[in-house]
Short mmCIF file of N, CA and C in Angstrom, two decimals:
data_model
loop_
_atom_site.label_atom_id
_atom_site.label_comp_id
_atom_site.label_asym_id
_atom_site.label_seq_id
_atom_site.Cartn_x
_atom_site.Cartn_y
_atom_site.Cartn_z
N MET I 293 78.11 135.68 102.97
CA MET I 293 77.66 134.51 103.40
C MET I 293 78.16 133.26 102.42
N GLY I 294 77.96 133.85 101.09
CA GLY I 294 78.51 133.21 99.70
C GLY I 294 79.98 132.88 99.42
N ARG I 295 80.86 133.52 100.29
CA ARG I 295 82.03 133.55 100.16
C ARG I 295 82.75 132.54 100.87
N SER I 296 82.20 132.44 102.63
CA SER I 296 82.41 131.07 102.92
C SER I 296 82.13 129.84 102.53
N GLN I 297 81.03 129.84 101.88
CA GLN I 297 80.56 128.20 101.27
C GLN I 297 81.53 128.01 100.39
N ASN I 298 81.89 128.90 99.32
CA ASN I 298 83.14 128.88 98.50
C ASN I 298 84.21 128.41 98.96
N SER I 299 85.04 129.00 99.57
CA SER I 299 86.05 128.41 100.43
C SER I 299 86.18 127.20 101.28
N PHE I 300 84.80 126.92 101.79
CA PHE I 300 84.15 125.48 102.44
C PHE I 300 84.39 124.43 100.90
N ILE I 301 84.01 125.08 99.96
CA ILE I 301 83.92 123.54 98.96
C ILE I 301 85.17 123.94 98.47
N LYS I 302 85.83 124.73 98.32
CA LYS I 302 87.39 124.71 97.85
C LYS I 302 88.20 123.59 98.19
N ASN I 303 88.13 123.98 100.11
CA ASN I 303 88.60 123.32 100.57
C ASN I 303 88.43 121.68 100.53
N GLN I 304 87.49 121.68 100.64
CA GLN I 304 86.76 120.03 100.27
C GLN I 304 87.31 119.18 99.12
N LYS I 305 87.28 120.13 98.26
CA LYS I 305 88.00 119.90 96.50
C LYS I 305 89.83 119.39 97.00
N VAL I 306 90.03 120.14 97.95
CA VAL I 306 91.85 120.37 97.71
C VAL I 306 92.08 118.82 98.84
N LYS I 307 91.21 118.66 100.21
CA LYS I 307 91.01 117.49 100.70
C LYS I 307 91.04 116.23 99.80
N LYS I 308 89.98 115.98 98.99
CA LYS I 308 89.86 115.19 98.08
C LYS I 308 90.75 114.77 97.10
N ARG I 309 91.46 116.00 96.76
CA ARG I 309 92.65 115.82 95.71
C ARG I 309 93.81 115.23 96.40
N MET I 310 94.00 115.39 97.29
CA MET I 310 95.24 115.01 98.42
C MET I 310 95.11 113.45 98.60
N GLN I 311 93.70 113.47 99.04
CA GLN I 311 93.31 111.90 99.45
C GLN I 311 93.46 110.82 97.96
N LYS I 312 93.21 111.22 96.75
CA LYS I 312 93.45 110.77 95.73
C LYS I 312 94.85 110.18 95.50
N ARG I 313 95.53 111.37 95.68
CA ARG I 313 97.23 111.36 95.66
C ARG I 313 97.67 110.53 96.45
N LYS I 314 97.05 110.40 97.38
CA LYS I 314 97.67 109.67 98.75
C LYS I 314 97.50 108.07 98.10
N GLU I 315 96.01 107.77 97.73
CA GLU I 315 95.76 106.65 97.64
C GLU I 315 96.92 105.88 96.46
N LYS I 316 96.92 106.69 95.59
CA LYS I 316 97.96 106.58 94.38
C LYS I 316 99.60 106.19 94.70
N GLU I 317 99.94 106.91 95.18
CA GLU I 317 101.27 106.84 95.51
C GLU I 317 101.59 105.28 96.49
N GLU I 318 100.56 105.23 97.56
CA GLU I 318 100.29 104.02 98.32
C GLU I 318 100.41 102.49 97.39
N LYS I 319 99.22 102.80 96.23
CA LYS I 319 99.18 101.74 95.36
C LYS I 319 100.22 101.69 94.59
N LYS I 320 100.87 102.63 94.26
CA LYS I 320 102.34 102.82 93.67
C LYS I 320 103.54 101.45 94.48
N LYS I 321 103.55 102.09 95.50
CA LYS I 321 104.39 101.46 96.34
C LYS I 321 104.29 100.10 96.68
N GLU I 322 103.02 99.75 96.71
CA GLU I 322 102.55 98.04 96.38
C GLU I 322 102.64 97.32 95.56
N ARG I 323 102.31 97.81 94.54
CA ARG I 323 102.78 97.51 93.33
C ARG I 323 104.40 97.03 92.86
N GLN I 324 105.23 98.39 93.40
CA GLN I 324 106.80 97.98 93.11
C GLN I 324 106.96 97.08 94.22
N GLU I 325 106.56 96.74 95.76
CA GLU I 325 106.95 95.86 96.57
C GLU I 325 106.99 94.09 95.91
N ASN I 326 105.52 94.12 95.24
CA ASN I 326 105.40 93.23 94.71
C ASN I 326 105.37 92.45 93.08
N ASN I 327 106.65 93.28 93.09
CA ASN I 327 106.71 92.97 91.41
C ASN I 327 107.52 92.04 91.40
N ASN I 328 107.14 91.22 90.52
CA ASN I 328 107.99 89.55 89.77
C ASN I 328 108.37 89.76 89.04
N LYS I 329 108.78 90.43 88.38
CA LYS I 329 109.35 90.86 87.03
C LYS I 329 110.64 90.76 87.25
N GLY I 330 111.73 90.49 86.70
CA GLY I 330 113.35 90.47 86.64
C GLY I 330 113.49 89.39 87.56
N GLY I 331 113.14 88.27 87.75
CA GLY I 331 113.26 87.42 88.49
C GLY I 331 114.97 86.79 88.35
N ASP I 332 115.44 85.66 89.26
CA ASP I 332 116.14 85.05 89.28
C ASP I 332 116.45 83.98 87.85
N LEU I 333 117.72 84.07 86.94
CA LEU I 333 117.73 83.43 85.86
C LEU I 333 117.15 82.03 85.69
N ASP I 334 117.52 81.53 87.06
CA ASP I 334 117.06 79.80 87.19
C ASP I 334 115.83 79.97 86.85
N ASP I 335 114.99 80.61 87.45
CA ASP I 335 113.29 80.92 87.59
C ASP I 335 112.99 80.82 86.79
N MET I 336 113.79 81.23 85.52
CA MET I 336 113.10 81.59 84.25
C MET I 336 113.80 80.44 83.11
N ILE I 337 114.29 79.72 83.24
CA ILE I 337 115.01 78.43 82.70
C ILE I 337 114.13 76.92 82.84
N ALA I 338 113.70 76.68 81.29
CA ALA I 338 112.73 75.39 81.77
C ALA I 338 113.82 74.55 80.89
N TYR I 339 113.85 73.12 80.91
CA TYR I 339 114.55 71.85 80.45
C TYR I 339 113.59 71.35 79.96
N VAL I 340 113.65 70.15 79.18
CA VAL I 340 113.20 69.41 77.93
C VAL I 340 113.40 68.23 78.51
N ASP I 341 112.70 67.57 78.83
CA ASP I 341 113.19 65.93 79.51
C ASP I 341 113.35 64.67 78.24
N GLU I 342 113.72 63.45 78.73
CA GLU I 342 113.98 62.29 77.53
C GLU I 342 112.75 62.35 77.01
N PHE I 343 110.99 62.40 77.52
CA PHE I 343 110.24 62.16 76.93
C PHE I 343 109.34 63.42 76.13
N GLY I 344 109.89 64.63 75.96
CA GLY I 344 109.87 65.80 75.56
C GLY I 344 108.88 66.82 76.53
N ASN I 345 108.80 66.91 77.84
CA ASN I 345 107.97 67.06 78.59
C ASN I 345 108.94 68.47 79.08
N ILE I 346 108.19 69.45 80.02
CA ILE I 346 108.95 70.69 80.08
C ILE I 346 109.00 70.59 81.72
N VAL I 347 110.06 70.60 82.66
CA VAL I 347 110.45 70.50 83.70
C VAL I 347 111.55 71.54 83.89
N ASP I 348 111.27 72.10 85.63
CA ASP I 348 111.83 72.92 86.01
C ASP I 348 113.15 72.55 86.77
N GLU I 349 113.57 71.30 86.62
CA GLU I 349 114.69 70.59 87.48
C GLU I 349 115.98 70.48 86.03
N LYS I 350 117.15 70.34 85.98
CA LYS I 350 117.86 70.49 85.13
C LYS I 350 117.98 68.44 85.12
N PRO I 351 118.24 68.17 83.89
CA PRO I 351 117.88 66.86 84.05
C PRO I 351 119.50 66.16 84.24
N GLU I 352 119.60 64.78 84.94
CA GLU I 352 120.78 64.30 85.15
C GLU I 352 121.37 64.12 83.99
N GLU I 353 122.88 64.59 83.96
CA GLU I 353 123.63 64.39 82.94
C GLU I 353 124.18 62.28 82.83
N PRO I 354 123.84 61.93 81.76
CA PRO I 354 124.02 60.48 81.12
C PRO I 354 125.71 59.91 81.23
N LYS I 355 125.84 59.01 82.16
CA LYS I 355 126.67 58.55 82.39
C LYS I 355 127.74 58.05 81.20
N PRO I 356 128.65 58.20 80.90
CA PRO I 356 129.58 57.59 79.96
C PRO I 356 129.56 56.33 79.95
N ASP I 357 129.38 55.93 78.87
CA ASP I 357 129.71 54.28 78.58
C ASP I 357 131.13 54.17 78.52
N ASP I 358 131.54 53.36 79.47
CA ASP I 358 132.52 52.25 79.23
C ASP I 358 132.85 51.66 77.86
N LYS I 359 132.22 51.21 77.46
CA LYS I 359 131.70 50.26 76.20
C LYS I 359 132.71 51.06 74.94
N LYS I 360 131.98 52.49 74.97
CA LYS I 360 132.28 53.08 73.87
C LYS I 360 133.68 53.78 73.83
N LYS I 361 134.26 54.16 75.01
CA LYS I 361 135.54 54.21 75.21
C LYS I 361 136.85 53.40 75.00
N LYS I 362 136.21 51.57 75.46
CA LYS I 362 137.12 50.45 74.86
C LYS I 362 137.16 49.80 73.42
N GLU I 363 136.02 50.56 72.76
CA GLU I 363 136.26 50.26 71.33
C GLU I 363 137.03 51.30 70.57
N SER I 364 137.01 52.24 70.99
CA SER I 364 137.98 53.31 70.36
C SER I 364 139.21 52.85 70.37
#
């Protein structure tokens, strides 16, 4: 009688261990799918506008002044 109970407890431990391993693998897959690291370079770049504020969009290029060209 003691032998059958020991094997039952061993089987329960094995099942519990396998369940934990399965849950761990599922969590690992979920983390890999939702990984945001290593995104686009454009997403990582920030620009500073003329007022010193950090913005995501690239600032407009200043238009060349015609007066400076004429003076030269």
